Tab-separated table of C-alpha atoms and ligand atoms in Angstrom:
chain	number	residue	atom	x	y	z
A	278	UNK	CA	19.177	-16.814	11.243
A	279	UNK	CA	15.471	-16.741	11.785
A	280	UNK	CA	12.786	-19.338	12.144
A	281	UNK	CA	10.223	-17.095	10.505
A	282	UNK	CA	8.646	-18.146	7.227
A	283	UNK	CA	6.876	-15.355	5.441
A	284	UNK	CA	4.106	-15.554	2.842
A	285	UNK	CA	3.459	-12.509	0.649
A	286	UNK	CA	0.046	-12.577	-1.015
A	287	UNK	CA	-0.082	-10.193	-3.973
A	288	UNK	CA	3.617	-10.462	-4.815
A	289	UNK	CA	3.210	-9.217	-8.379
A	290	UNK	CA	1.602	-5.930	-7.329
A	291	UNK	CA	3.083	-2.491	-6.768
A	292	UNK	CA	4.000	-3.063	-3.118
A	293	UNK	CA	4.607	-6.825	-3.270
A	294	UNK	CA	7.240	-6.519	-6.015
A	295	UNK	CA	9.472	-4.458	-3.733
A	296	UNK	CA	8.539	-5.867	-0.334
A	297	UNK	CA	9.419	-9.450	-1.345
A	298	UNK	CA	12.929	-8.426	-2.388
A	299	UNK	CA	13.517	-6.425	0.787
A	300	UNK	CA	12.215	-9.195	3.068
A	301	UNK	CA	14.299	-11.812	1.226
A	302	UNK	CA	17.410	-9.724	1.880
A	303	UNK	CA	16.532	-9.674	5.578
A	304	UNK	CA	15.134	-13.152	6.235
A	305	UNK	CA	16.894	-15.199	3.525
A	306	UNK	CA	15.500	-15.942	0.064
A	307	UNK	CA	14.102	-19.367	0.905
A	308	UNK	CA	12.181	-18.030	3.907
A	309	UNK	CA	10.049	-15.575	1.926
A	310	UNK	CA	7.415	-17.219	-0.270
A	311	UNK	CA	5.963	-14.974	-2.948
A	312	UNK	CA	2.425	-15.717	-4.161
A	313	UNK	CA	-0.110	-14.246	-6.547
A	314	UNK	CA	-2.682	-15.265	-9.142
A	315	UNK	CA	-0.235	-14.205	-11.842
A	316	UNK	CA	3.533	-14.357	-12.222
A	317	UNK	CA	5.539	-11.687	-10.426
A	318	UNK	CA	8.557	-9.754	-11.769
A	319	UNK	CA	11.632	-11.695	-12.943
A	320	UNK	CA	13.482	-10.430	-9.882
A	321	UNK	CA	10.830	-11.947	-7.585
A	322	UNK	CA	10.368	-15.173	-9.592
A	323	UNK	CA	14.113	-15.884	-9.788
A	324	UNK	CA	15.195	-14.963	-6.275
A	325	UNK	CA	13.119	-17.406	-4.206
A	326	UNK	CA	10.038	-19.620	-3.809
A	327	UNK	CA	6.799	-18.743	-5.597
A	328	UNK	CA	3.275	-20.213	-5.317
A	329	UNK	CA	0.295	-19.595	-7.569
A	330	UNK	CA	-2.316	-18.678	-4.959
A	331	UNK	CA	-5.808	-17.237	-5.194
A	332	UNK	CA	-6.467	-16.006	-1.651
A	333	UNK	CA	-10.216	-16.475	-2.203
A	334	UNK	CA	-9.517	-20.208	-2.161
A	335	UNK	CA	-9.265	-20.796	1.585
A	336	UNK	CA	-8.293	-24.469	1.455
A	337	UNK	CA	-5.485	-23.723	-0.992
A	338	UNK	CA	-4.276	-20.902	1.309
A	339	UNK	CA	-4.322	-23.312	4.236
A	340	UNK	CA	-2.413	-25.908	2.239
A	341	UNK	CA	0.320	-23.402	1.268
A	342	UNK	CA	0.586	-22.139	4.870
A	343	UNK	CA	0.928	-25.681	6.233
A	344	UNK	CA	3.341	-26.978	3.601
A	345	UNK	CA	5.768	-24.076	4.057
A	346	UNK	CA	5.286	-23.731	7.825
A	347	UNK	CA	4.309	-20.080	7.379
A	348	UNK	CA	4.572	-17.899	10.522
A	349	UNK	CA	3.845	-14.454	9.020
A	350	UNK	CA	1.525	-13.328	6.222
A	351	UNK	CA	1.569	-10.032	4.348
A	352	UNK	CA	-1.768	-9.714	2.546
A	353	UNK	CA	-1.361	-7.239	-0.313
A	354	UNK	CA	-3.969	-8.499	-2.788
A	355	UNK	CA	-6.834	-6.006	-3.242
A	356	UNK	CA	-8.925	-4.088	-5.727
A	357	UNK	CA	-7.967	-0.390	-5.513
A	358	UNK	CA	-10.318	2.599	-5.435
A	359	UNK	CA	-11.034	3.260	-9.120
A	360	UNK	CA	-11.240	-0.431	-10.066
A	361	UNK	CA	-13.505	-1.315	-7.143
A	362	UNK	CA	-15.969	1.426	-8.195
A	363	UNK	CA	-16.267	-0.344	-11.553
A	364	UNK	CA	-16.759	-3.779	-10.000
A	365	UNK	CA	-18.264	-3.314	-6.560
A	366	UNK	CA	-19.148	-6.978	-5.938
A	367	UNK	CA	-15.629	-8.167	-6.660
A	368	UNK	CA	-14.174	-5.223	-4.701
A	369	UNK	CA	-16.162	-6.139	-1.616
A	370	UNK	CA	-15.642	-9.897	-1.982
A	371	UNK	CA	-11.896	-9.826	-2.642
A	372	UNK	CA	-11.010	-7.106	-0.142
A	373	UNK	CA	-13.078	-8.545	2.713
A	374	UNK	CA	-12.884	-12.285	2.217
A	375	UNK	CA	-9.126	-12.293	1.676
A	376	UNK	CA	-8.688	-10.594	5.041
A	377	UNK	CA	-11.003	-13.058	6.821
A	378	UNK	CA	-9.174	-16.002	5.282
A	379	UNK	CA	-5.802	-14.686	6.383
A	380	UNK	CA	-6.903	-13.666	9.888
A	381	UNK	CA	-8.418	-17.122	10.347
A	382	UNK	CA	-5.056	-18.703	9.539
A	383	UNK	CA	-3.847	-16.817	12.622
A	384	UNK	CA	-6.970	-17.572	14.682
A	385	UNK	CA	-6.563	-21.303	14.121
A	386	UNK	CA	-2.961	-21.113	15.227
A	387	UNK	CA	-1.146	-21.564	11.937
A	388	UNK	CA	0.328	-18.077	11.683
A	389	UNK	CA	1.757	-15.736	14.361
A	390	UNK	CA	1.734	-12.329	12.698
A	391	UNK	CA	-0.324	-10.675	9.970
A	392	UNK	CA	0.210	-7.496	7.946
A	393	UNK	CA	-2.690	-5.910	6.084
A	394	UNK	CA	-2.679	-2.476	4.425
A	395	UNK	CA	-5.396	0.090	4.947
A	396	UNK	CA	-5.496	3.418	3.121
A	397	UNK	CA	-6.290	7.120	3.251
A	398	UNK	CA	-9.493	5.964	1.510
A	399	UNK	CA	-10.935	5.049	4.944
A	400	UNK	CA	-11.638	8.756	5.319
A	401	UNK	CA	-14.503	10.464	3.520
A	402	UNK	CA	-16.075	13.779	2.645
A	403	UNK	CA	-17.034	14.545	6.278
A	404	UNK	CA	-13.458	14.035	7.551
A	405	UNK	CA	-11.379	17.177	8.297
A	406	UNK	CA	-8.950	17.212	5.342
A	407	UNK	CA	-5.919	19.009	6.731
A	408	UNK	CA	-3.614	17.101	9.064
A	409	UNK	CA	-6.244	14.392	9.368
A	410	UNK	CA	-5.808	12.761	12.742
A	411	UNK	CA	-5.708	9.098	13.686
A	412	UNK	CA	-9.102	9.169	15.381
A	413	UNK	CA	-11.570	11.294	13.450
A	414	UNK	CA	-14.815	11.109	11.487
A	415	UNK	CA	-14.629	8.197	9.055
A	416	UNK	CA	-17.479	7.958	6.577
A	417	UNK	CA	-15.816	6.615	3.397
A	418	UNK	CA	-17.651	7.249	0.120
A	419	UNK	CA	-16.111	4.511	-2.039
A	420	UNK	CA	-16.392	0.714	-2.172
A	421	UNK	CA	-12.642	0.518	-1.594
A	422	UNK	CA	-12.808	2.889	1.394
A	423	UNK	CA	-15.712	0.978	2.907
A	424	UNK	CA	-13.770	-2.308	2.648
A	425	UNK	CA	-10.730	-0.675	4.226
A	426	UNK	CA	-12.764	0.712	7.095
A	427	UNK	CA	-14.553	-2.605	7.687
A	428	UNK	CA	-11.170	-4.343	7.433
A	429	UNK	CA	-9.693	-2.073	10.100
A	430	UNK	CA	-12.565	-2.917	12.447
A	431	UNK	CA	-12.079	-6.598	11.646
A	432	UNK	CA	-8.347	-6.403	12.458
A	433	UNK	CA	-8.961	-4.693	15.777
A	434	UNK	CA	-11.716	-7.181	16.608
A	435	UNK	CA	-9.439	-10.168	15.938
A	436	UNK	CA	-6.742	-8.566	18.056
A	437	UNK	CA	-9.056	-7.944	21.012
A	438	UNK	CA	-11.045	-11.172	20.823
A	439	UNK	CA	-8.418	-13.674	19.752
A	440	UNK	CA	-5.182	-11.864	20.622
A	441	UNK	CA	-4.062	-11.967	16.966
A	442	UNK	CA	-0.911	-9.971	16.283
A	443	UNK	CA	-2.212	-8.050	13.280
A	444	UNK	CA	-0.572	-4.811	12.151
A	445	UNK	CA	-1.627	-2.251	9.581
A	446	UNK	CA	-0.809	1.092	7.952
A	447	UNK	CA	-3.095	3.571	6.218
A	448	UNK	CA	-0.933	4.062	3.130
A	449	UNK	CA	-1.124	7.344	1.249
A	450	UNK	CA	-0.751	7.237	-2.559
A	451	UNK	CA	2.372	5.195	-3.302
A	452	UNK	CA	4.882	6.234	-5.936
A	453	UNK	CA	7.276	3.696	-7.420
A	454	UNK	CA	9.138	2.891	-10.616
A	455	UNK	CA	9.436	-0.930	-10.558
A	456	UNK	CA	5.735	-1.801	-10.967
A	457	UNK	CA	2.690	0.229	-11.929
A	458	UNK	CA	-0.084	0.707	-9.378
A	459	UNK	CA	-3.229	-1.193	-10.277
A	460	UNK	CA	-6.244	1.055	-10.666
A	461	UNK	CA	-6.093	3.682	-7.929
A	462	UNK	CA	-6.931	7.378	-7.749
A	463	UNK	CA	-3.369	8.374	-6.901
A	464	UNK	CA	-1.953	6.564	-9.979
A	465	UNK	CA	-1.472	9.880	-11.787
A	466	UNK	CA	1.595	10.550	-9.644
A	467	UNK	CA	3.278	7.481	-11.166
A	468	UNK	CA	1.984	7.840	-14.751
A	469	UNK	CA	3.239	11.425	-14.893
A	470	UNK	CA	6.875	10.270	-14.640
A	471	UNK	CA	6.506	7.658	-17.391
A	472	UNK	CA	4.829	10.192	-19.690
A	473	UNK	CA	7.381	12.900	-18.893
A	474	UNK	CA	10.164	10.613	-20.107
A	475	UNK	CA	8.291	9.078	-23.045
A	476	UNK	CA	6.316	12.027	-24.488
A	477	UNK	CA	7.382	15.097	-22.515
A	478	UNK	CA	3.740	15.732	-21.618
A	479	UNK	CA	0.966	14.387	-19.425
A	480	UNK	CA	-2.800	14.807	-19.251
A	481	UNK	CA	-3.811	14.701	-15.591
A	482	UNK	CA	-7.162	13.200	-14.590
A	483	UNK	CA	-7.130	15.332	-11.408
A	484	UNK	CA	-7.246	19.140	-11.297
A	485	UNK	CA	-4.040	21.080	-10.738
A	486	UNK	CA	-4.923	21.886	-7.113
A	487	UNK	CA	-5.989	18.395	-5.977
A	488	UNK	CA	-3.619	17.912	-3.072
A	489	UNK	CA	-3.292	14.349	-1.748
A	490	UNK	CA	-1.000	12.595	0.740
A	491	UNK	CA	1.705	10.568	-1.039
A	492	UNK	CA	4.750	8.470	-0.193
A	493	UNK	CA	7.758	7.136	-2.108
A	494	UNK	CA	7.969	3.335	-2.149
A	495	UNK	CA	11.295	3.033	-0.262
A	496	UNK	CA	9.631	4.896	2.614
A	497	UNK	CA	6.500	2.721	2.372
A	498	UNK	CA	8.524	-0.510	2.436
A	499	UNK	CA	10.560	0.763	5.379
A	500	UNK	CA	7.411	1.835	7.262
A	501	UNK	CA	5.887	-1.608	6.718
A	502	UNK	CA	8.943	-3.461	7.969
A	503	UNK	CA	9.540	-1.107	10.904
A	504	UNK	CA	5.946	-1.642	12.010
A	505	UNK	CA	6.252	-5.417	11.649
A	506	UNK	CA	9.536	-5.476	13.596
A	507	UNK	CA	8.293	-3.234	16.436
A	508	UNK	CA	7.724	-4.910	19.827
A	509	UNK	CA	4.070	-5.922	20.039
A	510	UNK	CA	3.537	-4.186	23.392
A	511	UNK	CA	4.477	-0.795	21.857
A	512	UNK	CA	1.668	-0.956	19.326
A	513	UNK	CA	-1.373	0.770	20.743
A	514	UNK	CA	-3.340	0.837	17.495
A	515	UNK	CA	-4.573	-2.428	16.004
A	516	UNK	CA	-6.977	-0.957	13.479
A	517	UNK	CA	-4.410	0.847	11.290
A	518	UNK	CA	-1.802	3.580	11.785
A	519	UNK	CA	-1.852	6.912	9.955
A	520	UNK	CA	1.488	7.360	8.170
A	521	UNK	CA	2.504	10.501	6.333
A	522	UNK	CA	5.082	11.169	3.665
A	523	UNK	CA	4.558	14.288	1.574
A	524	UNK	CA	1.537	16.108	0.208
A	525	UNK	CA	1.409	17.674	-3.253
A	526	UNK	CA	-0.929	18.344	-6.170
A	527	UNK	CA	-0.517	17.744	-9.933
A	528	UNK	CA	0.747	21.295	-10.468
A	529	UNK	CA	3.422	20.972	-7.795
A	530	UNK	CA	4.692	17.616	-9.049
A	531	UNK	CA	4.762	18.938	-12.617
A	532	UNK	CA	6.923	21.859	-11.403
A	533	UNK	CA	9.249	19.395	-9.673
A	534	UNK	CA	9.582	17.415	-12.929
A	535	UNK	CA	10.206	20.614	-14.912
A	536	UNK	CA	13.283	21.261	-12.798
A	537	UNK	CA	14.805	18.189	-14.550
A	538	UNK	CA	12.845	18.220	-17.847
A	539	UNK	CA	12.273	21.934	-18.589
A	540	UNK	CA	10.097	21.239	-21.657
A	541	UNK	CA	7.653	19.053	-19.735
A	542	UNK	CA	3.999	20.070	-20.185
A	543	UNK	CA	0.953	19.157	-18.124
A	544	UNK	CA	-2.685	19.516	-19.180
A	545	UNK	CA	-5.843	18.685	-17.228
A	546	UNK	CA	-8.886	16.625	-18.144
A	547	UNK	CA	-10.667	15.204	-15.112
A	548	UNK	CA	-12.590	11.942	-14.972
A	549	UNK	CA	-14.537	9.992	-12.335
A	550	UNK	CA	-11.436	9.710	-10.135
A	551	UNK	CA	-11.712	13.423	-9.302
A	552	UNK	CA	-14.838	12.756	-7.227
A	553	UNK	CA	-12.961	10.100	-5.253
A	554	UNK	CA	-9.950	12.347	-4.652
A	555	UNK	CA	-12.235	15.148	-3.446
A	556	UNK	CA	-13.321	13.012	-0.478
A	557	UNK	CA	-9.793	12.155	0.692
A	558	UNK	CA	-7.516	14.077	3.097
A	559	UNK	CA	-4.928	16.543	1.857
A	560	UNK	CA	-2.450	15.824	4.624
A	561	UNK	CA	-2.097	13.289	7.424
A	562	UNK	CA	-1.151	13.583	11.085
A	563	UNK	CA	1.000	10.554	11.894
A	564	UNK	CA	2.031	11.482	15.436
A	565	UNK	CA	0.771	8.136	16.835
A	566	UNK	CA	3.088	6.224	14.480
A	567	UNK	CA	5.966	8.525	15.444
A	568	UNK	CA	5.289	7.966	19.125
A	569	UNK	CA	4.647	4.195	19.120
A	570	UNK	CA	7.276	2.901	16.689
A	571	UNK	CA	9.411	5.894	15.701
A	572	UNK	CA	8.093	6.516	12.171
A	573	UNK	CA	9.646	9.273	10.070
A	574	UNK	CA	9.575	9.623	6.272
A	575	UNK	CA	12.802	10.401	4.375
A	576	UNK	CA	11.842	11.368	0.812
A	577	UNK	CA	10.536	14.841	0.002
A	578	UNK	CA	9.110	15.830	-3.397
A	579	UNK	CA	12.433	16.788	-4.960
A	580	UNK	CA	14.284	13.677	-3.743
A	581	UNK	CA	11.463	11.450	-4.986
A	582	UNK	CA	11.318	13.192	-8.372
A	583	UNK	CA	15.052	12.888	-8.895
A	584	UNK	CA	15.105	9.206	-7.937
A	585	UNK	CA	12.048	8.310	-10.047
A	586	UNK	CA	13.455	9.989	-13.163
A	587	UNK	CA	16.861	8.389	-12.704
A	588	UNK	CA	15.497	4.860	-12.287
A	589	UNK	CA	12.897	5.135	-15.041
A	590	UNK	CA	15.455	6.559	-17.443
A	591	UNK	CA	17.655	3.489	-16.815
A	592	UNK	CA	14.661	1.222	-17.255
A	593	UNK	CA	13.644	2.763	-20.582
A	594	UNK	CA	17.210	2.626	-21.894
B	3	LIG	N1	-3.547	4.521	-3.834
B	3	LIG	C1	-4.843	4.005	-3.485
B	3	LIG	C2	-5.855	4.350	-4.501
B	3	LIG	O1	-5.706	5.364	-5.130
B	3	LIG	C3	-5.282	4.564	-2.168
B	3	LIG	O2	-5.025	3.651	-1.174
B	3	LIG	O3	-6.810	3.652	-4.642
């Protein structure tokens, strides 16, 4: 039994959909409150408490936190890279203000622990792209990346100034079958599986050799929970930890799919997301995460491909 009460903000999104279910299995269904501006999956809605919550509304956030006696918040609501380029004001406002609102719930003593995701988008075109290290040049070139970098500084500031226990990961592109990602540059690596099963072909909006760091959702959920469960004194980094899974490009993932669907065809037709991808790392050095809280990814490209195709096939049937 635990006394923790957890609030997930952004429970209908790609990460929230799976994190809520995992946390409910660990902490008990009634102790994990899902929230979003729109309804979450049936699995989330039916397995425990749900609140309609717009995190931009600070008094409503405070009311939900108080009423449920929330001790931990996972803030997953955000505008991703491609969407934020199309709506820069909303990207800045949502990504920054949501974090301030949540950190202030901790600053004013209502909440003990906060999780907030950063991204490989904190890096930019001047960052060394191979095995990008934890501490390196960070000059992000996108609205999303700028909010993630500012957010990291904000997290570290709150930790140093107010002793807030805030924890964060720089997620690579996340691949999952339960929920679609919402408007990112790495979305191709999810769409490609759906198209492979539906049409047997996919038109990639990134070139065949655009290598990016990626991770399968079970690894991402496990990384998140392992970080949140780690003893506070072990965590040396309060901005955000580099975490690595696998790196591949559209050509390599299409070859992996062909091993299961030999007739699968990929074509290429780039759009504005190519320019974003060009500024991001190709691979990530996560030795600090390994050292501080024992991180290690499990899924390689073949294991991920096999699992995605199996689950999506079941879903489509
Ligand atoms: N997957 C995200 C995006 O593409 C990166 O954090 O925007």
